[in-house]
PDB file of C-alpha atoms in Angstrom:
ATOM      1  CA  LEU J   1      13.396  12.197  10.783  1.00  0.00           C
ATOM      2  CA  ASP J   2      15.903   9.375  11.204  1.00  0.00           C
ATOM      3  CA  ALA J   3      17.561  11.291  14.065  1.00  0.00           C
ATOM      4  CA  PHE J   4      14.197  11.756  15.856  1.00  0.00           C
ATOM      5  CA  PRO J   5      12.072   8.690  14.969  1.00  0.00           C
ATOM      6  CA  ASP J   6       9.208   9.636  17.300  1.00  0.00           C
ATOM      7  CA  LYS J   7       8.726  13.007  15.540  1.00  0.00           C
ATOM      8  CA  GLU J   8       6.197  12.885  12.711  1.00  0.00           C
ATOM      9  CA  PHE J   9       5.549  15.437   9.980  1.00  0.00           C
ATOM     10  CA  TRP J  10       2.929  15.635   7.254  1.00  0.00           C
ATOM     11  CA  GLY J  11       3.600  17.000   3.805  1.00  0.00           C
ATOM     12  CA  SER J  12       3.002  16.686   0.088  1.00  0.00           C
ATOM     13  CA  VAL J  13       5.369  15.285  -2.536  1.00  0.00           C
ATOM     14  CA  THR J  14       6.116  18.078  -4.997  1.00  0.00           C
ATOM     15  CA  SER J  15       8.650  16.307  -7.230  1.00  0.00           C
ATOM     16  CA  VAL J  16      10.379  12.969  -7.770  1.00  0.00           C
ATOM     17  CA  ALA J  17      13.618  12.593  -9.731  1.00  0.00           C
ATOM     18  CA  THR J  18      13.160  10.773 -13.038  1.00  0.00           C
ATOM     19  CA  ILE J  19      16.561   9.114 -12.848  1.00  0.00           C
ATOM     20  CA  GLY J  20      17.751   7.108  -9.863  1.00  0.00           C
ATOM     21  CA  ARG J  21      21.346   6.968  -8.696  1.00  0.00           C
ATOM     22  CA  THR J  22      23.200   4.320  -6.734  1.00  0.00           C
ATOM     23  CA  LYS J  23      24.522   5.123  -3.293  1.00  0.00           C
ATOM     24  CA  ASP J  24      27.937   3.651  -4.140  1.00  0.00           C
ATOM     25  CA  ARG J  25      29.535   1.484  -6.822  1.00  0.00           C
ATOM     26  CA  THR J  26      28.776  -1.816  -5.071  1.00  0.00           C
ATOM     27  CA  SER J  27      25.077  -1.123  -4.412  1.00  0.00           C
ATOM     28  CA  THR J  28      22.284  -2.277  -6.706  1.00  0.00           C
ATOM     29  CA  VAL J  29      19.728  -0.111  -4.881  1.00  0.00           C
ATOM     30  CA  LYS J  30      18.642   3.029  -6.722  1.00  0.00           C
ATOM     31  CA  GLN J  31      17.869   6.212  -4.815  1.00  0.00           C
ATOM     32  CA  PHE J  32      15.478   8.819  -6.180  1.00  0.00           C
ATOM     33  CA  GLU J  33      15.524  12.354  -4.858  1.00  0.00           C
ATOM     34  CA  VAL J  34      12.077  13.356  -3.624  1.00  0.00           C
ATOM     35  CA  VAL J  35      11.059  16.873  -2.639  1.00  0.00           C
ATOM     36  CA  VAL J  36       8.383  17.109   0.047  1.00  0.00           C
ATOM     37  CA  ASP J  37       6.733  20.340   1.194  1.00  0.00           C
ATOM     38  CA  ILE J  38       6.304  19.886   4.948  1.00  0.00           C
ATOM     39  CA  GLU J  39       3.196  21.332   6.552  1.00  0.00           C
ATOM     40  CA  GLY J  40       4.167  23.869   9.207  1.00  0.00           C
ATOM     41  CA  THR J  41       7.609  24.434  10.699  1.00  0.00           C
ATOM     42  CA  ASP J  42       9.669  23.006  13.530  1.00  0.00           C
ATOM     43  CA  PRO J  43      13.045  24.219  14.864  1.00  0.00           C
ATOM     44  CA  ILE J  44      14.212  20.588  14.950  1.00  0.00           C
ATOM     45  CA  LEU J  45      14.296  20.523  11.116  1.00  0.00           C
ATOM     46  CA  LYS J  46      17.740  21.168   9.622  1.00  0.00           C
ATOM     47  CA  PRO J  47      18.984  21.041   6.013  1.00  0.00           C
ATOM     48  CA  GLY J  48      20.355  17.653   4.959  1.00  0.00           C
ATOM     49  CA  MET J  49      18.556  15.580   7.591  1.00  0.00           C
ATOM     50  CA  THR J  50      17.624  12.086   6.409  1.00  0.00           C
ATOM     51  CA  THR J  51      14.123  10.689   6.749  1.00  0.00           C
ATOM     52  CA  SER J  52      12.087   7.519   6.538  1.00  0.00           C
ATOM     53  CA  ASN J  53       8.824   8.108   4.733  1.00  0.00           C
ATOM     54  CA  GLU J  54       5.456   6.564   4.092  1.00  0.00           C
ATOM     55  CA  VAL J  55       3.608   7.838   1.034  1.00  0.00           C
ATOM     56  CA  ILE J  56      -0.175   7.517   1.257  1.00  0.00           C
ATOM     57  CA  MET J  57      -1.550   7.306  -2.254  1.00  0.00           C
ATOM     58  CA  GLU J  58      -5.206   6.856  -1.353  1.00  0.00           C
ATOM     59  CA  THR J  59      -7.382   6.417   1.724  1.00  0.00           C
ATOM     60  CA  ILE J  60     -10.423   4.191   1.318  1.00  0.00           C
ATOM     61  CA  PRO J  61     -13.004   4.738   4.065  1.00  0.00           C
ATOM     62  CA  ASP J  62     -15.181   2.075   5.683  1.00  0.00           C
ATOM     63  CA  VAL J  63     -14.006  -1.118   3.968  1.00  0.00           C
ATOM     64  CA  VAL J  64     -13.491  -4.763   4.877  1.00  0.00           C
ATOM     65  CA  TYR J  65      -9.966  -5.931   4.121  1.00  0.00           C
ATOM     66  CA  VAL J  66      -7.802  -9.007   4.670  1.00  0.00           C
ATOM     67  CA  PRO J  67      -4.087  -9.787   4.469  1.00  0.00           C
ATOM     68  CA  ILE J  68      -3.070 -10.249   0.847  1.00  0.00           C
ATOM     69  CA  GLU J  69      -1.653 -13.723   1.580  1.00  0.00           C
ATOM     70  CA  SER J  70      -5.171 -14.939   2.452  1.00  0.00           C
ATOM     71  CA  VAL J  71      -6.514 -14.389  -1.097  1.00  0.00           C
ATOM     72  CA  PHE J  72      -6.068 -17.097  -3.763  1.00  0.00           C
ATOM     73  CA  GLU J  73      -6.880 -17.608  -7.431  1.00  0.00           C
ATOM     74  CA  GLU J  74      -8.431 -20.990  -8.255  1.00  0.00           C
ATOM     75  CA  LYS J  75     -10.270 -22.109 -11.393  1.00  0.00           C
ATOM     76  CA  GLY J  76     -10.746 -18.501 -12.505  1.00  0.00           C
ATOM     77  CA  ASN J  77     -12.214 -17.407  -9.171  1.00  0.00           C
ATOM     78  CA  THR J  78     -10.801 -15.221  -6.432  1.00  0.00           C
ATOM     79  CA  ILE J  79     -11.281 -17.018  -3.136  1.00  0.00           C
ATOM     80  CA  VAL J  80     -10.519 -16.952   0.557  1.00  0.00           C
ATOM     81  CA  TYR J  81     -10.799 -19.848   2.975  1.00  0.00           C
ATOM     82  CA  ARG J  82     -13.321 -18.877   5.657  1.00  0.00           C
ATOM     83  CA  VAL J  83     -12.265 -20.495   8.933  1.00  0.00           C
ATOM     84  CA  ASP J  84     -14.853 -21.723  11.433  1.00  0.00           C
ATOM     85  CA  GLY J  85     -13.247 -23.623  14.292  1.00  0.00           C
ATOM     86  CA  SER J  86     -10.957 -26.175  12.678  1.00  0.00           C
ATOM     87  CA  ASN J  87     -12.788 -26.137   9.327  1.00  0.00           C
ATOM     88  CA  ALA J  88     -11.790 -23.985   6.353  1.00  0.00           C
ATOM     89  CA  LYS J  89     -14.361 -23.545   3.594  1.00  0.00           C
ATOM     90  CA  GLU J  90     -13.680 -22.001   0.207  1.00  0.00           C
ATOM     91  CA  ARG J  91     -15.542 -18.755  -0.378  1.00  0.00           C
ATOM     92  CA  ILE J  92     -15.613 -16.770  -3.637  1.00  0.00           C
ATOM     93  CA  VAL J  93     -14.990 -13.062  -3.028  1.00  0.00           C
ATOM     94  CA  LYS J  94     -14.899  -9.895  -5.072  1.00  0.00           C
ATOM     95  CA  THR J  95     -11.783  -7.856  -4.407  1.00  0.00           C
ATOM     96  CA  GLY J  96     -11.050  -4.171  -4.775  1.00  0.00           C
ATOM     97  CA  ALA J  97      -7.997  -2.009  -4.199  1.00  0.00           C
ATOM     98  CA  LYS J  98      -4.884  -3.518  -2.658  1.00  0.00           C
ATOM     99  CA  ASN J  99      -1.499  -2.502  -1.404  1.00  0.00           C
ATOM    100  CA  SER J 100       1.550  -4.598  -0.581  1.00  0.00           C
ATOM    101  CA  ASN J 101      -0.068  -5.931   2.624  1.00  0.00           C
ATOM    102  CA  TYR J 102      -3.862  -5.930   2.319  1.00  0.00           C
ATOM    103  CA  VAL J 103      -6.670  -6.344  -0.213  1.00  0.00           C
ATOM    104  CA  VAL J 104     -10.167  -4.838   0.038  1.00  0.00           C
ATOM    105  CA  ILE J 105     -13.025  -7.356  -0.027  1.00  0.00           C
ATOM    106  CA  LEU J 106     -16.023  -5.799  -1.787  1.00  0.00           C
ATOM    107  CA  ASP J 107     -18.302  -8.836  -1.554  1.00  0.00           C
ATOM    108  CA  GLY J 108     -18.302 -12.341  -0.096  1.00  0.00           C
ATOM    109  CA  LEU J 109     -16.883 -11.746   3.393  1.00  0.00           C
ATOM    110  CA  LYS J 110     -18.143  -9.920   6.466  1.00  0.00           C
ATOM    111  CA  GLU J 111     -16.249  -7.998   9.105  1.00  0.00           C
ATOM    112  CA  GLY J 112     -14.875 -10.316  11.787  1.00  0.00           C
ATOM    113  CA  GLU J 113     -15.024 -13.533   9.752  1.00  0.00           C
ATOM    114  CA  ALA J 114     -11.714 -15.364  10.092  1.00  0.00           C
ATOM    115  CA  VAL J 115      -9.779 -16.314   6.953  1.00  0.00           C
ATOM    116  CA  ALA J 116      -6.900 -18.740   6.491  1.00  0.00           C
ATOM    117  CA  LEU J 117      -3.516 -17.154   5.834  1.00  0.00           C
ATOM    118  CA  ARG J 118      -2.440 -20.180   3.811  1.00  0.00           C
ATOM    119  CA  ASN J 119      -4.151 -22.492   1.394  1.00  0.00           C
ATOM    120  CA  PRO J 120      -5.382 -25.417   3.530  1.00  0.00           C
ATOM    121  CA  LYS J 121      -5.009 -27.707   0.489  1.00  0.00           C
ATOM    122  CA  GLU J 122      -1.214 -27.222   0.577  1.00  0.00           C
ATOM    123  CA  LYS J 123       1.183 -28.800   3.023  1.00  0.00           C
ATOM    124  CA  PRO J 124       2.024 -26.302   5.812  1.00  0.00           C
ATOM    125  CA  GLU J 125       5.743 -26.211   5.009  1.00  0.00           C
ATOM    126  CA  GLU J 126       4.947 -25.071   1.438  1.00  0.00           C
ATOM    127  CA  SER J 127       3.168 -21.865   2.326  1.00  0.00           C
ATOM    128  CA  LEU J 128       4.145 -19.872   5.436  1.00  0.00           C
ATOM    129  CA  PRO J 129       7.287 -19.293   7.492  1.00  0.00           C
ATOM    130  CA  LYS J 130       7.353 -21.159  10.802  1.00  0.00           C
ATOM    131  CA  GLY J 131       5.552 -19.310  13.580  1.00  0.00           C
ATOM    132  CA  THR J 132       3.142 -17.450  11.269  1.00  0.00           C
ATOM    133  CA  PRO J 133      -0.467 -17.611  12.511  1.00  0.00           C
ATOM    134  CA  ALA J 134      -2.784 -19.784  10.423  1.00  0.00           C
ATOM    135  CA  GLN J 135      -5.742 -17.397  10.408  1.00  0.00           C
ATOM    136  CA  LYS J 136      -6.745 -13.787  10.883  1.00  0.00           C
ATOM    137  CA  PRO J 137     -10.136 -12.015  11.021  1.00  0.00           C
ATOM    138  CA  ALA J 138     -11.380  -9.752   8.246  1.00  0.00           C
ATOM    139  CA  ILE J 139     -11.103  -6.165   9.429  1.00  0.00           C
ATOM    140  CA  ARG J 140     -13.345  -3.165   8.881  1.00  0.00           C
ATOM    141  CA  THR J 141     -11.547   0.116   9.010  1.00  0.00           C
ATOM    142  CA  SER J 142     -12.259   3.773   8.559  1.00  0.00           C
ATOM    143  CA  GLY J 143      -9.417   3.924   6.049  1.00  0.00           C
ATOM    144  CA  LEU J 144      -6.980   1.575   4.327  1.00  0.00           C
TER     145      LEU J 144
END
């Protein structure tokens, strides 16, 4: 709930409008009405309250994943740059599912191995905003 951001509710999407509408005449953003059946009840819930939502489409257990910006396509291969100290070595990987932030690594990288967040062959000013870290470790999670 936007009015109570620390309150969290779980539910299931039961319908999504097929046609979006703009909030006002000057907006280019389309809004789609979504109906969610909330699990349980709470007296804090009132008709017409606005919400911020996260829709989980799939949970993938026990996977290694990396930030999507650390995966590159070169010469027909999908690669990451494995970082060891100040050296970055190209490593071919097999990728799986991805979302807007992360990509699952099915083969070619182990949990905890650090990967470059930018292509080390490019000049730094071409790839990442100032202040962005240059590397991050691969992560194993119980769900992505």
